[in-house]
Amino acid sequence: MPLKDLQERIESEKAQLAQLKVQHAVSPIENPSVIKKSRRDIARMLTILRQRNPKC
């Protein structure tokens, strides 16, 4: 996956995480572990991005 695509995916995942957090604050979501999974997925993608491009 090219770096630009990876960065775009990270941004979209961050937006989705923010939406999940707001949704959970308003009314508890059915499966709150989705938030934890989303955070970890973002961290994994950021790790891959930094490994490929240490200047970021």
Backbone as JSON Lines, residues from 0, in Angstrom:
{"i":0,"aa":"M","n":[0.84,-1.16,0.0],"ca":[0.0,0.0,0.0],"c":[0.9,1.24,0.0]}
{"i":1,"aa":"P","n":[0.7,2.13,-0.94],"ca":[1.51,3.36,-1.0],"c":[1.29,4.24,0.24]}
{"i":2,"aa":"L","n":[2.28,5.06,0.52],"ca":[2.23,5.9,1.72],"c":[1.01,6.83,1.72]}
{"i":3,"aa":"K","n":[0.71,7.4,0.57],"ca":[-0.42,8.33,0.5],"c":[-1.73,7.63,0.83]}
{"i":4,"aa":"D","n":[-1.91,6.42,0.32],"ca":[-3.11,5.66,0.62],"c":[-3.19,5.32,2.1]}
{"i":5,"aa":"L","n":[-2.06,4.98,2.68],"ca":[-2.0,4.65,4.09],"c":[-2.37,5.87,4.94]}
{"i":6,"aa":"Q","n":[-1.86,7.02,4.58],"ca":[-2.18,8.24,5.31],"c":[-3.66,8.57,5.21]}
{"i":7,"aa":"E","n":[-4.25,8.38,4.03],"ca":[-5.67,8.64,3.84],"c":[-6.5,7.68,4.68]}
{"i":8,"aa":"R","n":[-6.08,6.44,4.73],"ca":[-6.81,5.44,5.52],"c":[-6.72,5.76,7.01]}
{"i":9,"aa":"I","n":[-5.57,6.22,7.45],"ca":[-5.41,6.61,8.85],"c":[-6.36,7.75,9.19]}
{"i":10,"aa":"E","n":[-6.43,8.74,8.33],"ca":[-7.32,9.88,8.56],"c":[-8.78,9.44,8.61]}
{"i":11,"aa":"S","n":[-9.18,8.56,7.72],"ca":[-10.57,8.1,7.72],"c":[-10.87,7.27,8.97]}
{"i":12,"aa":"E","n":[-9.91,6.48,9.42],"ca":[-10.1,5.69,10.63],"c":[-10.18,6.6,11.86]}
{"i":13,"aa":"K","n":[-9.39,7.67,11.88],"ca":[-9.45,8.61,12.98],"c":[-10.81,9.3,13.03]}
{"i":14,"aa":"A","n":[-11.34,9.65,11.86],"ca":[-12.66,10.27,11.81],"c":[-13.73,9.3,12.29]}
{"i":15,"aa":"Q","n":[-13.61,8.05,11.9],"ca":[-14.56,7.04,12.33],"c":[-14.48,6.83,13.85]}
{"i":16,"aa":"L","n":[-13.27,6.84,14.39],"ca":[-13.08,6.69,15.84],"c":[-13.73,7.86,16.58]}
{"i":17,"aa":"A","n":[-13.55,9.06,16.08],"ca":[-14.16,10.22,16.72],"c":[-15.68,10.1,16.7]}
{"i":18,"aa":"Q","n":[-16.22,9.63,15.6],"ca":[-17.66,9.45,15.49],"c":[-18.15,8.39,16.48]}
{"i":19,"aa":"L","n":[-17.4,7.31,16.62],"ca":[-17.76,6.26,17.57],"c":[-17.75,6.79,19.01]}
{"i":20,"aa":"K","n":[-16.76,7.61,19.34],"ca":[-16.67,8.17,20.68],"c":[-17.86,9.07,20.99]}
{"i":21,"aa":"V","n":[-18.25,9.9,20.02],"ca":[-19.4,10.78,20.21],"c":[-20.67,9.95,20.35]}
{"i":22,"aa":"Q","n":[-20.79,8.97,19.49],"ca":[-21.96,8.1,19.53],"c":[-22.05,7.37,20.88]}
{"i":23,"aa":"H","n":[-20.92,6.94,21.39],"ca":[-20.89,6.25,22.68],"c":[-21.2,7.21,23.83]}
{"i":24,"aa":"A","n":[-20.81,8.46,23.71],"ca":[-21.08,9.44,24.76],"c":[-22.57,9.78,24.82]}
{"i":25,"aa":"V","n":[-23.22,9.82,23.67],"ca":[-24.64,10.16,23.62],"c":[-25.48,9.0,24.15]}
{"i":26,"aa":"S","n":[-25.25,7.83,23.61],"ca":[-25.93,6.64,24.11],"c":[-24.96,5.47,23.97]}
{"i":27,"aa":"P","n":[-24.86,4.65,24.99],"ca":[-23.89,3.56,24.96],"c":[-24.06,2.67,23.71]}
{"i":28,"aa":"I","n":[-22.96,2.43,23.03],"ca":[-23.04,1.56,21.86],"c":[-23.08,0.12,22.31]}
{"i":29,"aa":"E","n":[-23.59,-0.73,21.42],"ca":[-23.81,-2.13,21.77],"c":[-22.52,-2.85,22.12]}
{"i":30,"aa":"N","n":[-21.44,-2.56,21.38],"ca":[-20.19,-3.26,21.6],"c":[-19.05,-2.24,21.77]}
{"i":31,"aa":"P","n":[-18.78,-1.8,22.99],"ca":[-17.76,-0.77,23.21],"c":[-16.34,-1.22,22.88]}
{"i":32,"aa":"S","n":[-16.11,-2.51,22.71],"ca":[-14.77,-2.98,22.36],"c":[-14.39,-2.56,20.94]}
{"i":33,"aa":"V","n":[-15.36,-2.11,20.17],"ca":[-15.08,-1.61,18.81],"c":[-14.17,-0.39,18.88]}
{"i":34,"aa":"I","n":[-14.36,0.44,19.91],"ca":[-13.53,1.64,20.08],"c":[-12.08,1.22,20.32]}
{"i":35,"aa":"K","n":[-11.89,0.25,21.19],"ca":[-10.55,-0.24,21.49],"c":[-9.89,-0.83,20.25]}
{"i":36,"aa":"K","n":[-10.64,-1.62,19.49],"ca":[-10.11,-2.22,18.26],"c":[-9.72,-1.14,17.26]}
{"i":37,"aa":"S","n":[-10.54,-0.12,17.13],"ca":[-10.27,0.96,16.19],"c":[-8.99,1.71,16.58]}
{"i":38,"aa":"R","n":[-8.82,1.99,17.88],"ca":[-7.6,2.67,18.35],"c":[-6.36,1.84,18.03]}
{"i":39,"aa":"R","n":[-6.45,0.56,18.25],"ca":[-5.31,-0.31,17.99],"c":[-5.0,-0.42,16.51]}
{"i":40,"aa":"D","n":[-6.03,-0.45,15.68],"ca":[-5.82,-0.49,14.23],"c":[-5.1,0.77,13.75]}
{"i":41,"aa":"I","n":[-5.51,1.92,14.29],"ca":[-4.86,3.18,13.94],"c":[-3.4,3.15,14.37]}
{"i":42,"aa":"A","n":[-3.14,2.66,15.56],"ca":[-1.76,2.58,16.05],"c":[-0.91,1.67,15.16]}
{"i":43,"aa":"R","n":[-1.49,0.56,14.73],"ca":[-0.75,-0.35,13.84],"c":[-0.41,0.33,12.52]}
{"i":44,"aa":"M","n":[-1.39,1.05,11.96],"ca":[-1.14,1.75,10.69],"c":[-0.09,2.84,10.85]}
{"i":45,"aa":"L","n":[-0.13,3.56,11.98],"ca":[0.87,4.59,12.22],"c":[2.26,3.98,12.37]}
{"i":46,"aa":"T","n":[2.34,2.82,12.99],"ca":[3.62,2.12,13.14],"c":[4.17,1.75,11.77]}
{"i":47,"aa":"I","n":[3.33,1.21,10.91],"ca":[3.76,0.84,9.56],"c":[4.21,2.07,8.8]}
{"i":48,"aa":"L","n":[3.46,3.17,8.93],"ca":[3.81,4.41,8.25],"c":[5.17,4.91,8.7]}
{"i":49,"aa":"R","n":[5.43,4.87,10.0],"ca":[6.72,5.35,10.52],"c":[7.87,4.42,10.15]}
{"i":50,"aa":"Q","n":[7.61,3.16,10.01],"ca":[8.65,2.23,9.6],"c":[9.05,2.48,8.15]}
{"i":51,"aa":"R","n":[8.07,2.78,7.32],"ca":[8.34,3.03,5.91],"c":[8.95,4.39,5.67]}
{"i":52,"aa":"N","n":[8.52,5.38,6.45],"ca":[8.97,6.75,6.24],"c":[9.32,7.35,7.6]}
{"i":53,"aa":"P","n":[10.54,7.18,8.06],"ca":[10.9,7.67,9.4],"c":[10.88,9.19,9.54]}
{"i":54,"aa":"K","n":[10.74,9.93,8.46],"ca":[10.75,11.39,8.52],"c":[9.39,11.95,8.92]}
{"i":55,"aa":"C","n":[8.34,11.16,8.93],"ca":[6.98,11.63,9.29],"c":[6.88,12.03,10.72]}
